[in-house]
Short mmCIF file of C-alpha atoms in Angstrom, two decimals:
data_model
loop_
_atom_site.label_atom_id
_atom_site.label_comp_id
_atom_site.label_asym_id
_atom_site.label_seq_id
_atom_site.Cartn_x
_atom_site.Cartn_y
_atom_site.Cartn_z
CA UNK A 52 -52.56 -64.12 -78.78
CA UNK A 53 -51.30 -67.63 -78.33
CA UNK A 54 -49.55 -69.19 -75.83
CA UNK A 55 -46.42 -71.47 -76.35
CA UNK A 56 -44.18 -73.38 -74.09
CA UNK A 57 -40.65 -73.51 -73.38
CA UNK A 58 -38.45 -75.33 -71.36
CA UNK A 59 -36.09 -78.45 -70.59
CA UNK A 60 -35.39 -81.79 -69.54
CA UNK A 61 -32.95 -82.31 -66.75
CA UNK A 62 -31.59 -84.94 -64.94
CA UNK A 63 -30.21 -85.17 -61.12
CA UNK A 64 -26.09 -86.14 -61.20
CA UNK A 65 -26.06 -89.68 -58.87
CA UNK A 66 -23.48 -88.18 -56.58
CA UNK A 67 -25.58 -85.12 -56.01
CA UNK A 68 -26.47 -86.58 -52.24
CA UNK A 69 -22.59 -87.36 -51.63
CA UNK A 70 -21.09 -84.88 -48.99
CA UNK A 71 -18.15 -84.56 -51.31
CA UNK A 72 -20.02 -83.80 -54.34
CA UNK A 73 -20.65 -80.12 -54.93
CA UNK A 74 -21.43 -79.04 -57.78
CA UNK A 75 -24.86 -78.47 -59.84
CA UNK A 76 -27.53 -81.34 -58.21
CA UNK A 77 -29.47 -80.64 -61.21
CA UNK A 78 -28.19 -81.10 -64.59
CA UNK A 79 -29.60 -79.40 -68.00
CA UNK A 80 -29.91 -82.87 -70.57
CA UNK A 81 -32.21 -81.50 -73.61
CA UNK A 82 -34.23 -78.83 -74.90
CA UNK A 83 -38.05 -79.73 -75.15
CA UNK A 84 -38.45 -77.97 -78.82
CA UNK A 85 -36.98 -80.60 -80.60
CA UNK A 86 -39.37 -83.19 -79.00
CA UNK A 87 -42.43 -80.73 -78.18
CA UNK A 88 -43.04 -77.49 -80.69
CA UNK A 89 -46.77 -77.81 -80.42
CA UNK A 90 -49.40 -75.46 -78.66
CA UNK A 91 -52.46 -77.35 -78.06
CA UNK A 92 -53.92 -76.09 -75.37
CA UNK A 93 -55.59 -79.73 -73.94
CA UNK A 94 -52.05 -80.89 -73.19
CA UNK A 95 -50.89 -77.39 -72.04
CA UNK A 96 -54.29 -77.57 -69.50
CA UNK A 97 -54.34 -81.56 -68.31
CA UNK A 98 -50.07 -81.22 -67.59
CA UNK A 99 -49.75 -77.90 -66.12
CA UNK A 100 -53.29 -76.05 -65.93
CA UNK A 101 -52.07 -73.47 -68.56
CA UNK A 102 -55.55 -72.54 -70.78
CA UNK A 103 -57.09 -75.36 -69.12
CA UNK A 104 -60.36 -74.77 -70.66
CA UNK A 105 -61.42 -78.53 -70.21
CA UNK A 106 -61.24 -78.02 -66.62
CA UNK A 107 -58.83 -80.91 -65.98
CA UNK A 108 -57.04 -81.78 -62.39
CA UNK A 109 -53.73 -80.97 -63.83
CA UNK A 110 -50.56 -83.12 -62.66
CA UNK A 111 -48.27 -80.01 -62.09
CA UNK A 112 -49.65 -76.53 -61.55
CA UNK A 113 -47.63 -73.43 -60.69
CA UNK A 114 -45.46 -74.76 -58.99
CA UNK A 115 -42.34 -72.09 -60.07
CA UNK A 116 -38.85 -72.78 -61.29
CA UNK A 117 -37.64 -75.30 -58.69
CA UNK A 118 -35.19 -73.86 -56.51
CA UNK A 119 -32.07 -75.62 -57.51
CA UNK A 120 -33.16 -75.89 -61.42
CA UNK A 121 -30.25 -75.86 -63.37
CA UNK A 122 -28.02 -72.65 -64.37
CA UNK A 123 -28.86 -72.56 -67.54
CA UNK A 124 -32.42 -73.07 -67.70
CA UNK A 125 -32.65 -69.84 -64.83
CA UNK A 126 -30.54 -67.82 -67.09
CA UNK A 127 -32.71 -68.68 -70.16
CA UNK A 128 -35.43 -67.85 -68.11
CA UNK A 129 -34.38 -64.37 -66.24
CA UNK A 130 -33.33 -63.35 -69.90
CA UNK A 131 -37.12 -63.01 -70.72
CA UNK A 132 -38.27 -62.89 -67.86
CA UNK A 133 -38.22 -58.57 -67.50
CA UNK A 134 -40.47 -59.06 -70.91
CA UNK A 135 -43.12 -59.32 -68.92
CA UNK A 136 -44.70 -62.03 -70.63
CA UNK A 137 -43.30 -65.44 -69.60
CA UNK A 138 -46.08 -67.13 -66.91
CA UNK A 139 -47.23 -70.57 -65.49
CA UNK A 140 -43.33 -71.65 -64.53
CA UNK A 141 -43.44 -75.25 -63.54
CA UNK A 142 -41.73 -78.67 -63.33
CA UNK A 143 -42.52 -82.46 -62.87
CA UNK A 144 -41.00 -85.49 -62.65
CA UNK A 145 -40.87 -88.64 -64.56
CA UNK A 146 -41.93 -90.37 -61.51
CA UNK A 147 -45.29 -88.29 -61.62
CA UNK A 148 -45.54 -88.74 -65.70
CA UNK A 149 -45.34 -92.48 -65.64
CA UNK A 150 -48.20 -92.54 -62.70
CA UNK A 151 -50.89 -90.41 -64.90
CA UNK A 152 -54.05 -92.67 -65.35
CA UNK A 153 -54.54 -92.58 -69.17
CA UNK A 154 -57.90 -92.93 -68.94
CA UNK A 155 -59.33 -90.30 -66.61
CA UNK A 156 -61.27 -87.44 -68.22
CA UNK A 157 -61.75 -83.32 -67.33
CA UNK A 158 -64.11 -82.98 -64.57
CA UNK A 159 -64.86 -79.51 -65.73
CA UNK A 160 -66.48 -80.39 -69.03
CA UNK A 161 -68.78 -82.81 -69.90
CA UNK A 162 -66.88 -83.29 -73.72
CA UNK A 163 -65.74 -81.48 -76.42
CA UNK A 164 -67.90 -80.55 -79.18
CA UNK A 165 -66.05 -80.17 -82.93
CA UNK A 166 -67.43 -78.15 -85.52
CA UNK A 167 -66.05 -78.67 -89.32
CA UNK A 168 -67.87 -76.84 -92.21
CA UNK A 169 -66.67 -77.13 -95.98
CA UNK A 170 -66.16 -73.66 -96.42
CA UNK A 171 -63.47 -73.76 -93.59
CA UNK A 172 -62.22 -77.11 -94.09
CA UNK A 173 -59.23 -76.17 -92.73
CA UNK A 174 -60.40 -75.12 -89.51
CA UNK A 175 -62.64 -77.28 -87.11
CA UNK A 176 -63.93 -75.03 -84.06
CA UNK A 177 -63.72 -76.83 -80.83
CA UNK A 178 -66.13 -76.24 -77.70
CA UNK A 179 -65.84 -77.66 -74.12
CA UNK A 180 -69.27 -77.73 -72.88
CA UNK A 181 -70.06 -78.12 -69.37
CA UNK A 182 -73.66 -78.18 -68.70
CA UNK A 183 -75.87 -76.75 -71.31
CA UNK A 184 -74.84 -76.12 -75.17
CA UNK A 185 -72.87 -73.34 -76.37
CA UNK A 186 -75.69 -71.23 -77.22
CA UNK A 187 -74.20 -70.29 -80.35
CA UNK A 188 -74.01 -73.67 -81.54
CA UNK A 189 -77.74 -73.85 -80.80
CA UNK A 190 -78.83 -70.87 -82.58
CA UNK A 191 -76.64 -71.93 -86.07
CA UNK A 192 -77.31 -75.67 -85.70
CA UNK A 193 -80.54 -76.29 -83.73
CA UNK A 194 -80.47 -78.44 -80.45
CA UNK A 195 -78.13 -81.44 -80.96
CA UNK A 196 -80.04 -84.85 -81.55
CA UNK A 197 -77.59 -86.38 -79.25
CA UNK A 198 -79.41 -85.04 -76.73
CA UNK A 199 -80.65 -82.23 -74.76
CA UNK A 200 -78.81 -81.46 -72.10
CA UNK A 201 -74.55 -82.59 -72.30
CA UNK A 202 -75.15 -84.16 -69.03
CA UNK A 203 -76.98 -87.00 -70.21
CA UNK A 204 -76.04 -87.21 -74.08
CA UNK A 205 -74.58 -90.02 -76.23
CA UNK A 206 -71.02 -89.47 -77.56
CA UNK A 207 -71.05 -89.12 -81.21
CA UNK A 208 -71.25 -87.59 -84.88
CA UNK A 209 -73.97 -85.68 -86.83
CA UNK A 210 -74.69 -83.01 -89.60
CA UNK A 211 -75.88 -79.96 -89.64
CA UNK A 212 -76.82 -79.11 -93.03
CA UNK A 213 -73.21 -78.89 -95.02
CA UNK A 214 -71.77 -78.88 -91.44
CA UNK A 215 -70.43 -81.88 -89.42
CA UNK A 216 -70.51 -81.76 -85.58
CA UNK A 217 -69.26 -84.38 -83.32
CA UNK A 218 -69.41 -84.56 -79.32
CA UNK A 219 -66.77 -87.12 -78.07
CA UNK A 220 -65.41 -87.79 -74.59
CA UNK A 221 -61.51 -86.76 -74.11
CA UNK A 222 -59.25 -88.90 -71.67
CA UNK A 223 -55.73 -87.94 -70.85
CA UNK A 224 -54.46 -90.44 -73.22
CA UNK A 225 -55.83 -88.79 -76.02
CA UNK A 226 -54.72 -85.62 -74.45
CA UNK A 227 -51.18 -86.48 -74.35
CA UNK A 228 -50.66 -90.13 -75.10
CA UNK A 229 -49.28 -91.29 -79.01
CA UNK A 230 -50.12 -88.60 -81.84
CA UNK A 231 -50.12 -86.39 -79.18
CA UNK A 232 -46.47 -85.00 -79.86
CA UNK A 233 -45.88 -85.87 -75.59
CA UNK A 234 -45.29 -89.17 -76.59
CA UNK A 235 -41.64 -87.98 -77.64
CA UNK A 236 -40.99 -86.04 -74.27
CA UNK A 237 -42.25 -89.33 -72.10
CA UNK A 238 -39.90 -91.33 -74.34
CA UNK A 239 -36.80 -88.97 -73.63
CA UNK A 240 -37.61 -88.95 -70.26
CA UNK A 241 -38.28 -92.77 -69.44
CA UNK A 242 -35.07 -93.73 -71.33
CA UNK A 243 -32.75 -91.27 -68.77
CA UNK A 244 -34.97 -92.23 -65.53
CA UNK A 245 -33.63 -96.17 -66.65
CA UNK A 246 -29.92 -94.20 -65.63
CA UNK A 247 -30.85 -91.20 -62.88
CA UNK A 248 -34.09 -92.87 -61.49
CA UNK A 249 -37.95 -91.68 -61.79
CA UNK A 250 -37.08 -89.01 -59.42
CA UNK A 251 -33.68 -87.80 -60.87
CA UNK A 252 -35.52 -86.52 -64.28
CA UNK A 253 -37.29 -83.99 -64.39
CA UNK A 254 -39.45 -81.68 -66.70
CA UNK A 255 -39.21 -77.95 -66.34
CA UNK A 256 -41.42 -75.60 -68.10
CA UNK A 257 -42.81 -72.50 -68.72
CA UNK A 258 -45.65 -70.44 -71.04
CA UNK A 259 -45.54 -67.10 -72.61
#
């Protein structure tokens, strides 16, 4: 079964640290479906840790709904909540977004392996490999001439017969930088944090 995200963007009212202020400190400001409707599971592991089969340091793990998140994203969220299904609750701020190094890569995997075959041309079959190959990658395709072990081998593209394989190194930019679909999300969110600040916009999110 797959998993797919849900969630918001909201912002933090300026007056919300005013003694005379007191209403909602956290405002609801846009639905992330029209900007995010993807499930790939790289960006779902490297944000939040949700199917992080890369083994990435994710920026914001279970960390729950945040205490004072806005009325209607907790009502959205208690509505499917008794479903039973709904996991991984979480939230970060632009400040945090805008501070990701692009450029760092999983240090659970040493790459990710791709596997395309004409008959399935539609479907390329994706492997993170840590420290030895997938073994069934090794019994269909032979030992990969990039090199023995993943630990020492050379990024880069071969074929297998009528297959083609390719072993390539994944950074957090390719993860969730342009062509990503995030790019849309960080765009939302950098334009209000020029209004509420880097702190007062925030992403809150959640997995079934």
């Amino acid at each position: 079964m797959s998993t797919d995200i849900y969630g918001c963007i909201e912002t933090r009212h300026p007056c919300a640290d005013h003694d005379w202020y007191d209403d909602a400190p956290w405002l609801y400001a846009m639905d992330l479906s029209p900007l995010y409707s993807g499930n790939d599971y790289t960006a779902f592991g490297c944000l939040f840790g949700v199917r992080n089969y890369a083994g990435w340091e994710p920026v914001a793990a279970g960390r729950g709904l945040p205490g004072d998140v806005s009325a209607q994203v907790r009502g959205d969220y208690e509505r499917w909540a008794p479903l039973d299904t709904l996991h991984g609750a979480t939230w970060v701020a632009w400040q945090e977004l805008e501070a990701i190094d692009m450029g760092a890569v999983p240090r659970g995997s040493r790459g990710l392996l791709r596997v395309q075959e004409p008959e399935t041309s539609a479907a390329v079959w994706e492997y993170w490999v840590t420290d030895t190959w997938p073994i069934e990658i090794i019994n269909r395709f032979g030992e990969p001439p990039v090199g023995s072990s993943p630990a020492t081998a050379r990024h880069g593209t071969w074929t297998s017969g009528s297959a083609t394989l390719g072993f390539h190194r994944v950074t957090r930019g390719q993860a969730i930088g342009p062509g990503s679909g995030w790019e849309h999300v960080f765009a939302v969110m950098k334009a209000l944090a020029g209004r509420f600040g880097p702190r007062g916009v925030r992403l809150v999110a959640y997995f079934d």
